[in-house]
XYZ file of C-alpha atoms in Angstrom:
511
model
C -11.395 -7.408 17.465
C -10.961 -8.691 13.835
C -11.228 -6.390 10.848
C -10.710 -7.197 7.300
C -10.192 -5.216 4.346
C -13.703 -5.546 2.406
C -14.962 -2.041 1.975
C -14.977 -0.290 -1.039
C -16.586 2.700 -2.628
C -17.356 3.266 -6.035
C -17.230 7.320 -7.494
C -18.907 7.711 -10.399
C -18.123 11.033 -12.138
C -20.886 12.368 -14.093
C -21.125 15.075 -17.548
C -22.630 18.848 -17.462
C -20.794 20.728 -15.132
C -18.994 23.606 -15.988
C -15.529 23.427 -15.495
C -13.143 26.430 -15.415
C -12.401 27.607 -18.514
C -8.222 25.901 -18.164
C -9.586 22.375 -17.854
C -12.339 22.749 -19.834
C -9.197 23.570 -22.550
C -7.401 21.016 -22.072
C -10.136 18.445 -22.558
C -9.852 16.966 -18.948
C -12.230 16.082 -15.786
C -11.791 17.025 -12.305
C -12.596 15.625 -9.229
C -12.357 16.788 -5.864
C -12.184 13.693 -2.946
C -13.242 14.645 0.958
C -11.630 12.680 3.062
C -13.893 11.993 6.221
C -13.882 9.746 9.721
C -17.195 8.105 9.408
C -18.426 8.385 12.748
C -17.322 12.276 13.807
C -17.381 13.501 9.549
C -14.331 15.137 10.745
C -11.899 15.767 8.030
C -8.789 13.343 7.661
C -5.344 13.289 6.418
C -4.561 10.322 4.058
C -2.761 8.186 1.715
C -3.829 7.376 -1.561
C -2.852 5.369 -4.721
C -4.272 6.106 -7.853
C -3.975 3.879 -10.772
C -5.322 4.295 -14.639
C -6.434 1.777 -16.309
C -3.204 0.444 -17.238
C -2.498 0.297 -13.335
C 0.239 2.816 -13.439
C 0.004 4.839 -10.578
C -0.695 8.574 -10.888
C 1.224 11.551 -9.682
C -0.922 14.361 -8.733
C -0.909 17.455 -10.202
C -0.697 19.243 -7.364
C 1.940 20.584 -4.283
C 1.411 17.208 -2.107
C 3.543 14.919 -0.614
C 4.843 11.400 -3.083
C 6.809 8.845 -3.142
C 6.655 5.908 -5.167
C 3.376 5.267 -6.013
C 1.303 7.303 -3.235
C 0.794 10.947 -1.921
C -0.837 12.513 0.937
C -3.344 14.949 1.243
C -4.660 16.730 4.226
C -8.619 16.262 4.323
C -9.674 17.322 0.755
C -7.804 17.219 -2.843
C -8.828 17.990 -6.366
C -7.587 16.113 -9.017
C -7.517 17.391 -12.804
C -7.239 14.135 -14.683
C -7.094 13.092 -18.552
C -10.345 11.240 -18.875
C -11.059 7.267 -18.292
C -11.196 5.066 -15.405
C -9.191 4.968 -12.304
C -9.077 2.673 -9.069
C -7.837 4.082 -5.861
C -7.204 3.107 -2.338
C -6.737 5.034 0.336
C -5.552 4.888 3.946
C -5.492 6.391 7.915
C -2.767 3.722 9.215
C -3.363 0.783 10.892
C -6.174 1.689 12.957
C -8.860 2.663 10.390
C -10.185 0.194 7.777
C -8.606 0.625 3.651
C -10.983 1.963 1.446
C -10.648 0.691 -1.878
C -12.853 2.310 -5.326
C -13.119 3.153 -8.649
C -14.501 6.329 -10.572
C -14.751 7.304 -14.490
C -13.217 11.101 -15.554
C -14.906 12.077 -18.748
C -14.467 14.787 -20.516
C -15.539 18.229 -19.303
C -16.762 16.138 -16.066
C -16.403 18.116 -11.981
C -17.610 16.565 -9.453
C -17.408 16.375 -5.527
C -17.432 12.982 -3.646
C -17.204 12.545 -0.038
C -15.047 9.048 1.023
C -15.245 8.143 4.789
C -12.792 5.968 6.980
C -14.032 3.709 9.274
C -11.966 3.305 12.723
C -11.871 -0.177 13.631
C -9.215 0.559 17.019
C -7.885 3.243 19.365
C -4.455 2.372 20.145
C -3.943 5.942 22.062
C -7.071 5.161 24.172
C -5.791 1.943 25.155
C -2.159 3.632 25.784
C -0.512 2.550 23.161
C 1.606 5.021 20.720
C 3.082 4.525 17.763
C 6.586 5.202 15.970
C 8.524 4.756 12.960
C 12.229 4.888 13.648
C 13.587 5.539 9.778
C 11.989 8.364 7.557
C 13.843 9.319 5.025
C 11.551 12.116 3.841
C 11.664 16.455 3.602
C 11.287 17.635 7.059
C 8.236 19.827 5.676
C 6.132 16.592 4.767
C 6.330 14.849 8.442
C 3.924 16.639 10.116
C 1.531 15.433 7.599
C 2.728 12.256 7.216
C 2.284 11.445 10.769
C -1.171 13.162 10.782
C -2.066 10.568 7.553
C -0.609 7.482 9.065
C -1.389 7.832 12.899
C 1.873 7.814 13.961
C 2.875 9.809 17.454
C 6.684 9.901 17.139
C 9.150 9.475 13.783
C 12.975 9.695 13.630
C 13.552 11.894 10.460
C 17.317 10.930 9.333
C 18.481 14.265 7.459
C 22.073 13.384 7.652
C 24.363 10.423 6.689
C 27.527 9.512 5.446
C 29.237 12.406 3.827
C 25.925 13.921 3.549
C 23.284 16.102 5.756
C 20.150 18.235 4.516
C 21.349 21.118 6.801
C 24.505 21.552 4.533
C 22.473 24.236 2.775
C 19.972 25.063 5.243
C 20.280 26.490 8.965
C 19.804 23.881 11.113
C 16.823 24.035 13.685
C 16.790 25.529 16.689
C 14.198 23.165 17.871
C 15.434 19.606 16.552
C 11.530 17.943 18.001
C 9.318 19.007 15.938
C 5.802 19.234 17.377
C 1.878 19.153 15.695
C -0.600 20.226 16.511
C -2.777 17.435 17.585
C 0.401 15.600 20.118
C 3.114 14.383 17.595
C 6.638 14.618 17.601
C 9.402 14.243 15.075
C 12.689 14.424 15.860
C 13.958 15.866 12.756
C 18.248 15.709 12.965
C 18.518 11.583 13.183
C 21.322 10.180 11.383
C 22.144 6.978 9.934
C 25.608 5.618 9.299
C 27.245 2.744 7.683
C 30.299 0.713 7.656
C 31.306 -2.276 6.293
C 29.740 -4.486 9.012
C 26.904 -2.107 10.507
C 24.607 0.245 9.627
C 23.418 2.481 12.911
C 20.345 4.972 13.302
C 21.749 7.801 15.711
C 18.473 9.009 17.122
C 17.435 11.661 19.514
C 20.372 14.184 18.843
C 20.425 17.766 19.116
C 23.159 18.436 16.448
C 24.257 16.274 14.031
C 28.821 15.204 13.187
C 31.104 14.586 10.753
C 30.374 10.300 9.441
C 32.865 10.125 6.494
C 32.439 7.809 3.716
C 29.954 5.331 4.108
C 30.690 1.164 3.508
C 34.176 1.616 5.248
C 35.644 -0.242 8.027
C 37.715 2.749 9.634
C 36.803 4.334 12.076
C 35.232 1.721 13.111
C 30.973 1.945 14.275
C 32.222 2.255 17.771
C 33.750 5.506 17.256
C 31.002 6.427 15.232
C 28.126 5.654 18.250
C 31.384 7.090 21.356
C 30.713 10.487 19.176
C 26.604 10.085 19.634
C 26.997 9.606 23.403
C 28.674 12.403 23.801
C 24.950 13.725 23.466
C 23.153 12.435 26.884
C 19.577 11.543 25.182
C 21.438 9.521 22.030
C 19.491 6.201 21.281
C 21.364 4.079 18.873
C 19.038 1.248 17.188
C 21.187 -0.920 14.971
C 19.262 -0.810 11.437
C 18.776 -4.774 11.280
C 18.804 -7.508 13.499
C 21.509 -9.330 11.636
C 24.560 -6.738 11.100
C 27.906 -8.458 10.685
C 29.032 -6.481 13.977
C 25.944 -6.983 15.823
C 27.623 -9.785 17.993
C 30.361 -7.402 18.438
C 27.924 -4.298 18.968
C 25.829 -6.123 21.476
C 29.025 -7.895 23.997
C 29.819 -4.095 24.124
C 26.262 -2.730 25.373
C 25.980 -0.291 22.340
C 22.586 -0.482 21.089
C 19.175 0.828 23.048
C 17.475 -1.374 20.768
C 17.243 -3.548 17.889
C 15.116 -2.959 14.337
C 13.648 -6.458 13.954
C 11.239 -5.110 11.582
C 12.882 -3.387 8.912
C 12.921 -2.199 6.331
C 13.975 -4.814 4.189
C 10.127 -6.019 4.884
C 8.274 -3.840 1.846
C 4.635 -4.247 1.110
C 4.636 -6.495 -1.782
C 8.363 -7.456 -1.452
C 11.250 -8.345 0.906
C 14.847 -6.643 -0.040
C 17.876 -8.244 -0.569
C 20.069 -8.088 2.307
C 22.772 -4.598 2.194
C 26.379 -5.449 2.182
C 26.123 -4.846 6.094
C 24.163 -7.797 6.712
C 24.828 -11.312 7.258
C 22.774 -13.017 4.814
C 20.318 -15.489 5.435
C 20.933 -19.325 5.005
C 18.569 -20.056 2.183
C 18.026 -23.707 3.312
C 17.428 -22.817 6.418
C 15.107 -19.866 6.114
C 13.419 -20.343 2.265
C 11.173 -18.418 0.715
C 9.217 -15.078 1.348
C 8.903 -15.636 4.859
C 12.829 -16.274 5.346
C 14.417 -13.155 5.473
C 11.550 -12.203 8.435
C 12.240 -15.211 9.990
C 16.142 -15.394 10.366
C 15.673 -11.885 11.572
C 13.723 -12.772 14.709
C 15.873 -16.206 15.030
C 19.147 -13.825 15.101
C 17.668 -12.022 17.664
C 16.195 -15.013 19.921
C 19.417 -16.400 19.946
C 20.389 -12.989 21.594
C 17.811 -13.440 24.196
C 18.725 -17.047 24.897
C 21.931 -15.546 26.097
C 20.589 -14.321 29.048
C 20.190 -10.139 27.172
C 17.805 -7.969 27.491
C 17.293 -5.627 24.332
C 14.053 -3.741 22.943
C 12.844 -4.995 19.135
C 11.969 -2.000 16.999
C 10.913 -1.164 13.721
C 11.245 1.075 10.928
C 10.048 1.738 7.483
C 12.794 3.659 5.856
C 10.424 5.635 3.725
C 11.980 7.755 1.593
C 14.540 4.919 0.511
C 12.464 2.025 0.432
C 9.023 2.152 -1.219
C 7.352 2.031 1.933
C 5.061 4.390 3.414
C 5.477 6.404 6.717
C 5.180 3.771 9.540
C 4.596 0.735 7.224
C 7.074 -1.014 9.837
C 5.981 0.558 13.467
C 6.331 -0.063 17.127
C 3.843 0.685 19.082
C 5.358 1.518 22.783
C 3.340 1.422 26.200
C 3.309 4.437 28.141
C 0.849 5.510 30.896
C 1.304 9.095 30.235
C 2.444 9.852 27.168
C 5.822 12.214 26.156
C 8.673 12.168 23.835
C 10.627 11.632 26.904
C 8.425 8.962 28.353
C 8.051 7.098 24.706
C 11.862 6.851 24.390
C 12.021 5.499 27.243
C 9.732 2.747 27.131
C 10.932 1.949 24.051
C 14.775 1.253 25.572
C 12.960 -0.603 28.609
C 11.228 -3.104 26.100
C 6.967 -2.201 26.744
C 6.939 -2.675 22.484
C 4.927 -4.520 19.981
C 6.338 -4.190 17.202
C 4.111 -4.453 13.617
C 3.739 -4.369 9.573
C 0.292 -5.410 9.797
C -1.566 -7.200 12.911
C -2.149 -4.742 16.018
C -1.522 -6.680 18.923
C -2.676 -5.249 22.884
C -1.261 -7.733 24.855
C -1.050 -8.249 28.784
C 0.079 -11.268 30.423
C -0.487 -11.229 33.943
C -1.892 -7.657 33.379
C 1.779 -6.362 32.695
C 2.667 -5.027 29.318
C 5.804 -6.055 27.686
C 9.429 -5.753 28.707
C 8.265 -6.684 32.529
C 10.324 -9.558 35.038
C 8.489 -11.199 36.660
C 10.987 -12.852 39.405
C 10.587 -15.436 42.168
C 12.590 -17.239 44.219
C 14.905 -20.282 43.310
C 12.462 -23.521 43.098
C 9.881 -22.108 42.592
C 7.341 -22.103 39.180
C 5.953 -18.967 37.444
C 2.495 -19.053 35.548
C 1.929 -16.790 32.847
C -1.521 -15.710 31.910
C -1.664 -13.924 28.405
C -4.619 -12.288 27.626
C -5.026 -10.259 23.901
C -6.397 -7.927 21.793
C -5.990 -8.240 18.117
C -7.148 -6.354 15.171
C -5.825 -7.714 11.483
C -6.741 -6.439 7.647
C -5.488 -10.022 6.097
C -5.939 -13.632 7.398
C -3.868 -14.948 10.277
C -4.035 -18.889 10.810
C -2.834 -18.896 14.080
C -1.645 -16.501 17.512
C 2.344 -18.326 18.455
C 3.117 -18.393 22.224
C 6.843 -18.549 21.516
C 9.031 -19.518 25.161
C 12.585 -19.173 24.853
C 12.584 -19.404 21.104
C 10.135 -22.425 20.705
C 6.324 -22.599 19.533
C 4.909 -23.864 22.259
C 1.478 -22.937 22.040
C -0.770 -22.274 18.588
C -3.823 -21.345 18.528
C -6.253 -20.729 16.088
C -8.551 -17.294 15.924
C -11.591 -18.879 16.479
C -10.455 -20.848 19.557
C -8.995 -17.724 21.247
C -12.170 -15.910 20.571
C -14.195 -18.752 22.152
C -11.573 -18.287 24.733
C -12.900 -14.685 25.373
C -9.043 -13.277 23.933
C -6.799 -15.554 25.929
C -4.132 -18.000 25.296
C -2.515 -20.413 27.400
C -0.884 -20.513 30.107
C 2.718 -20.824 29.941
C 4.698 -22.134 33.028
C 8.722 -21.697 33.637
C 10.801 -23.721 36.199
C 13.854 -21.917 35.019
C 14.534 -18.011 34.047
C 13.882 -17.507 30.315
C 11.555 -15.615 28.278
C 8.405 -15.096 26.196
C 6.235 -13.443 23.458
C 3.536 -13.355 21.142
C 3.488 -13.759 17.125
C 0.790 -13.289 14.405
C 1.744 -13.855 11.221
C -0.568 -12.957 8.272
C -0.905 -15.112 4.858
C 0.426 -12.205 2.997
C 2.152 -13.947 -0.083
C 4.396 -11.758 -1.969
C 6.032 -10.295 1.672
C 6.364 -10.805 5.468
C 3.678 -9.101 7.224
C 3.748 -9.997 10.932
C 3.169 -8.474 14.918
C 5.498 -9.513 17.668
C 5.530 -8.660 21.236
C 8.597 -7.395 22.630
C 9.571 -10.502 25.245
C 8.262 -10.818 29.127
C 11.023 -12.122 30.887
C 11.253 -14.771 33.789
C 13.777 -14.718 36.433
C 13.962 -17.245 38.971
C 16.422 -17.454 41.658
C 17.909 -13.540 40.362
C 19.699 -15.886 37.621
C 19.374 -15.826 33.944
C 19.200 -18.787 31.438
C 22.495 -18.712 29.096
C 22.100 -21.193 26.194
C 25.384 -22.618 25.135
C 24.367 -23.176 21.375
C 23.042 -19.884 21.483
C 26.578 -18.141 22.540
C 28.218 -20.377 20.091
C 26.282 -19.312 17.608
C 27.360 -15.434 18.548
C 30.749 -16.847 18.881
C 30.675 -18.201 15.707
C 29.275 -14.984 13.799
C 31.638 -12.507 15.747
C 34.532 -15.206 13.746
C 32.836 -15.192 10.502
C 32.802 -11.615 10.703
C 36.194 -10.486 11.995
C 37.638 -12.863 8.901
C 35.785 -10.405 6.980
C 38.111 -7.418 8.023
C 40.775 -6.578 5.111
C 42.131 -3.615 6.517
C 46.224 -3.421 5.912
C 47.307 -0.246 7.805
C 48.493 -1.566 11.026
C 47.039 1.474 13.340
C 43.660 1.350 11.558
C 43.868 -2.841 12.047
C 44.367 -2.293 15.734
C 42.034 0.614 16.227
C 39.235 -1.806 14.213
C 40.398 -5.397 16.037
C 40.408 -4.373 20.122
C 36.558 -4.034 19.773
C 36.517 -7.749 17.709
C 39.011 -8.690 20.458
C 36.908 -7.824 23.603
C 33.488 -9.265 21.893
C 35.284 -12.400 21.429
C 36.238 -12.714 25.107
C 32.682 -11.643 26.435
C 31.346 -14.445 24.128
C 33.377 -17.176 24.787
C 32.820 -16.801 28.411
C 29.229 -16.873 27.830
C 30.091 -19.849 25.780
C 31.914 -21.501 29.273
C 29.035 -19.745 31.712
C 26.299 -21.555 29.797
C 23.733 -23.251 32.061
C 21.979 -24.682 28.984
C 21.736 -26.495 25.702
């Protein structure tokens, strides 16, 4: 299924009514907007923007959650607005069509208009359930937020370097927070940096001492040995190209990687943190580069022979991003908090800023192996759904870090939602890419990979591991640290990495 974003609704507020005597005062219009699911007319929870004429966008005057240049409301809001004209768009995530309009406040104007939202895909019904792994917002607004963006699970990060929400406030007895309608937040996630990593520390019960962020003692692998002491810790390493994430990844830290992060903004990308390795601007130029040498850092990973999970996160709350702008959508046959987490680590992911992917190749979701025996070939049959709000040229078959197959919309729709078949010889890997003609950002879906084992061995590329190799150097070059115990404490992790990648580098069975 294809959607696009072409509905709009026009509110025209008219003269006469009586307004309370306050805003009648002040010389000032009020509106008051229903928000509504077209087919049920049940009441929703939204988003909204809402520019003047000028375009600046406007803050409510009322006790609802904002940042940036939206706020959310839960089913109906009145606004009390200077008179003139105003343009507005409003959301329900993904999965429900934009609604874009316009209205005139005059003078001494009230008025009630009803706006409804038209569903365009289930992911729940279809078993798939979505998650944002970086809010950055108050613990009282989540429950609404994920209402107004259909999310199912959020990491709330209340606590950081040298800083935590709960300084001044007791902190919960309950750290999952639970709706009413089947969401979960897990409100004490924590996010720490260093000079060479930045780490979400997810799923906690209680929350520890980080120190000064940006530093390079102690090093992030004390930092995530203190989150395991907590048996359902999942750390996700912020972005797919941290200066330690060689290091971090030859040591089997992370449960799982934020491809899509939240340098990816809606009309922008973000320059890279001090954390990051930055991107080769010949190499990857343009708006599209920083999303692209994210995914190529992390293919090279998977050439190596690894298995790790993509994920996403919006950072809301530091970035202007919305609740789940950035989401992965995770595969789960019944779903939990428990079960969610869990298929998250294991890979069954799409991960998403705009496209909603349903893929199943060979009627598996992703993250599966499909093995056979050595000599023999494996066939892969993809079959998708796809929904999209902007224009996608063409679905990528990507096998071991190649395009091999394009295809454009109207051919797989002729092709009744399939792609081709992709054959292996050898153990490697695939997924599935859309990526949208969005031109002042990245906006893109990407299956987490299917993997392909044949004769129980795995493919190693040898450019791949030198190109690990290489970082890891580049990186531990970086590290200016003078005290000698500090040095050591630091180096032994840089040390071990180094000797896990160059014997990857002698073990490789390919180019």
């Amino acid at each position: 299924m294809r959607y696009l974003e072409i509905c709009s609704v026009a509110l025209i507020v008219l003269i006469g009514c009586q307004l309370p005597a306050a805003s009648a005062a002040n010389g000032r219009g009020e509106l008051t907007i229903e928000a509504v699911d077209k087919d049920t007319g049940k009441p929703l929870a939204v988003r909204m923007i809402l520019r003047d004429v000028r375009g600046k966008a406007i803050r409510p005057p009322t006790k609802t959650p904002f940042w940036h240049d939206h706020f959310t409301f839960d089913g109906t809001i009145t606004l009390d607005l200077a008179p003139g004209s105003y343009t507005f768009e409003m959301e329900h995530g993904p999965e429900y069509k934009t609604r874009y309009g316009n209205f005139e406040i005059e003078r001494g104007a009230e008025d009630t208009k009803v706006v409804d939202l038209h569903r365009v895909v289930n992911m729940r019904k279809e078993k798939w359930y979505a998650g944002d792994l970086h809010l950055a917002r108050d613990p009282a607004e989540v429950e609404l937020l994920m209402r107004a963006e259909e999310l199912d699970i959020v990491a709330d990060v209340t606590w950081w370097n040298n800083k935590s929400l709960w300084d001044k406030r007791p902190l919960p007895t309950d750290p999952l927070l639970r709706s009413s309608d089947g969401r979960f937040a897990q409100i004490l996630g924590g996010r720490d940096e260093r000079a060479g990593a930045s780490l979400l520390l997810l799923n906690l019960t209680k929350p520890f001492a980080l120190g000064a962020a940006g530093q390079e003692f102690p090093s992030p692998f004390a930092i995530v040995g203190q989150a395991r002491e907590q048996a359902a810790a999942h750390i996700a390493a912020r972005s797919a190209t941290l200066w330690d994430l060689p290091a971090l990844v030859a040591a089997g830290q992370l449960d799982s990687l934020v491809v899509a992060s939240e340098s990816l903004q809606r009309d922008e990308i973000q320059a890279p943190a001090a954390w990051e390795k930055p991107k080769d601007g010949a190499l990857y130029p343009g708006t599209t580069g920083a999303g692209r040498w994210s995914q190529e850092a992390y293919f090279h990973l998977l050439n190596c022979g690894l298995r790790i999970a993509p994920a996403a996160a919006s950072g809301s709350g530091l970035t202007t991003n919305p609740a789940g702008y950035n989401r992965v959508y995770v595969y789960c046959e019944e779903f939990s908090p428990e079960a969610w987490w869990d298929g998250l680590k294991q890979g069954r992911v799409v991960i998403t800023n705009g496209p909603l992917l349903r893929p199943l190749v060979n009627e598996q979701p992703p993250g599966h192996v499909f093995q056979a025996e050595k000599g023999q070939t494996v066939e892969l049959s993809i079959a998708l759904n796809l929904a999209t709000r902007e224009k996608i040229e063409y679905l990528e078959v990507i096998q071991n870090g190649k395009v091999v197959h394009e295809t454009r919309l109207d051919e797989w729709a002729k092709a009744g939602g399939r792609l081709p078949t992709v054959k292996f010889d050898r153990s490697g890997w695939l997924m599935i890419r859309a990526v949208t003609n969005a031109a002042k950002t990245y906006r893109f879906a990407m299956t987490a990979p299917y993997y392909v084992e044949i004769g129980y061995e795995r493919t190693v590329s040898k450019k791949s591991a030198q190109f690990m190799l290489d970082w890891l150097t580049e990186r531990a070059r970086r590290i200016t640290l003078t005290d000698p115990e500090q040095r050591q404490a630091v180096m032994q992790f840089h040390r071990q990495a180094r000797d896990f990648w160059q014997q990857k580098v002698a073990e490789a069975n390919a180019e």
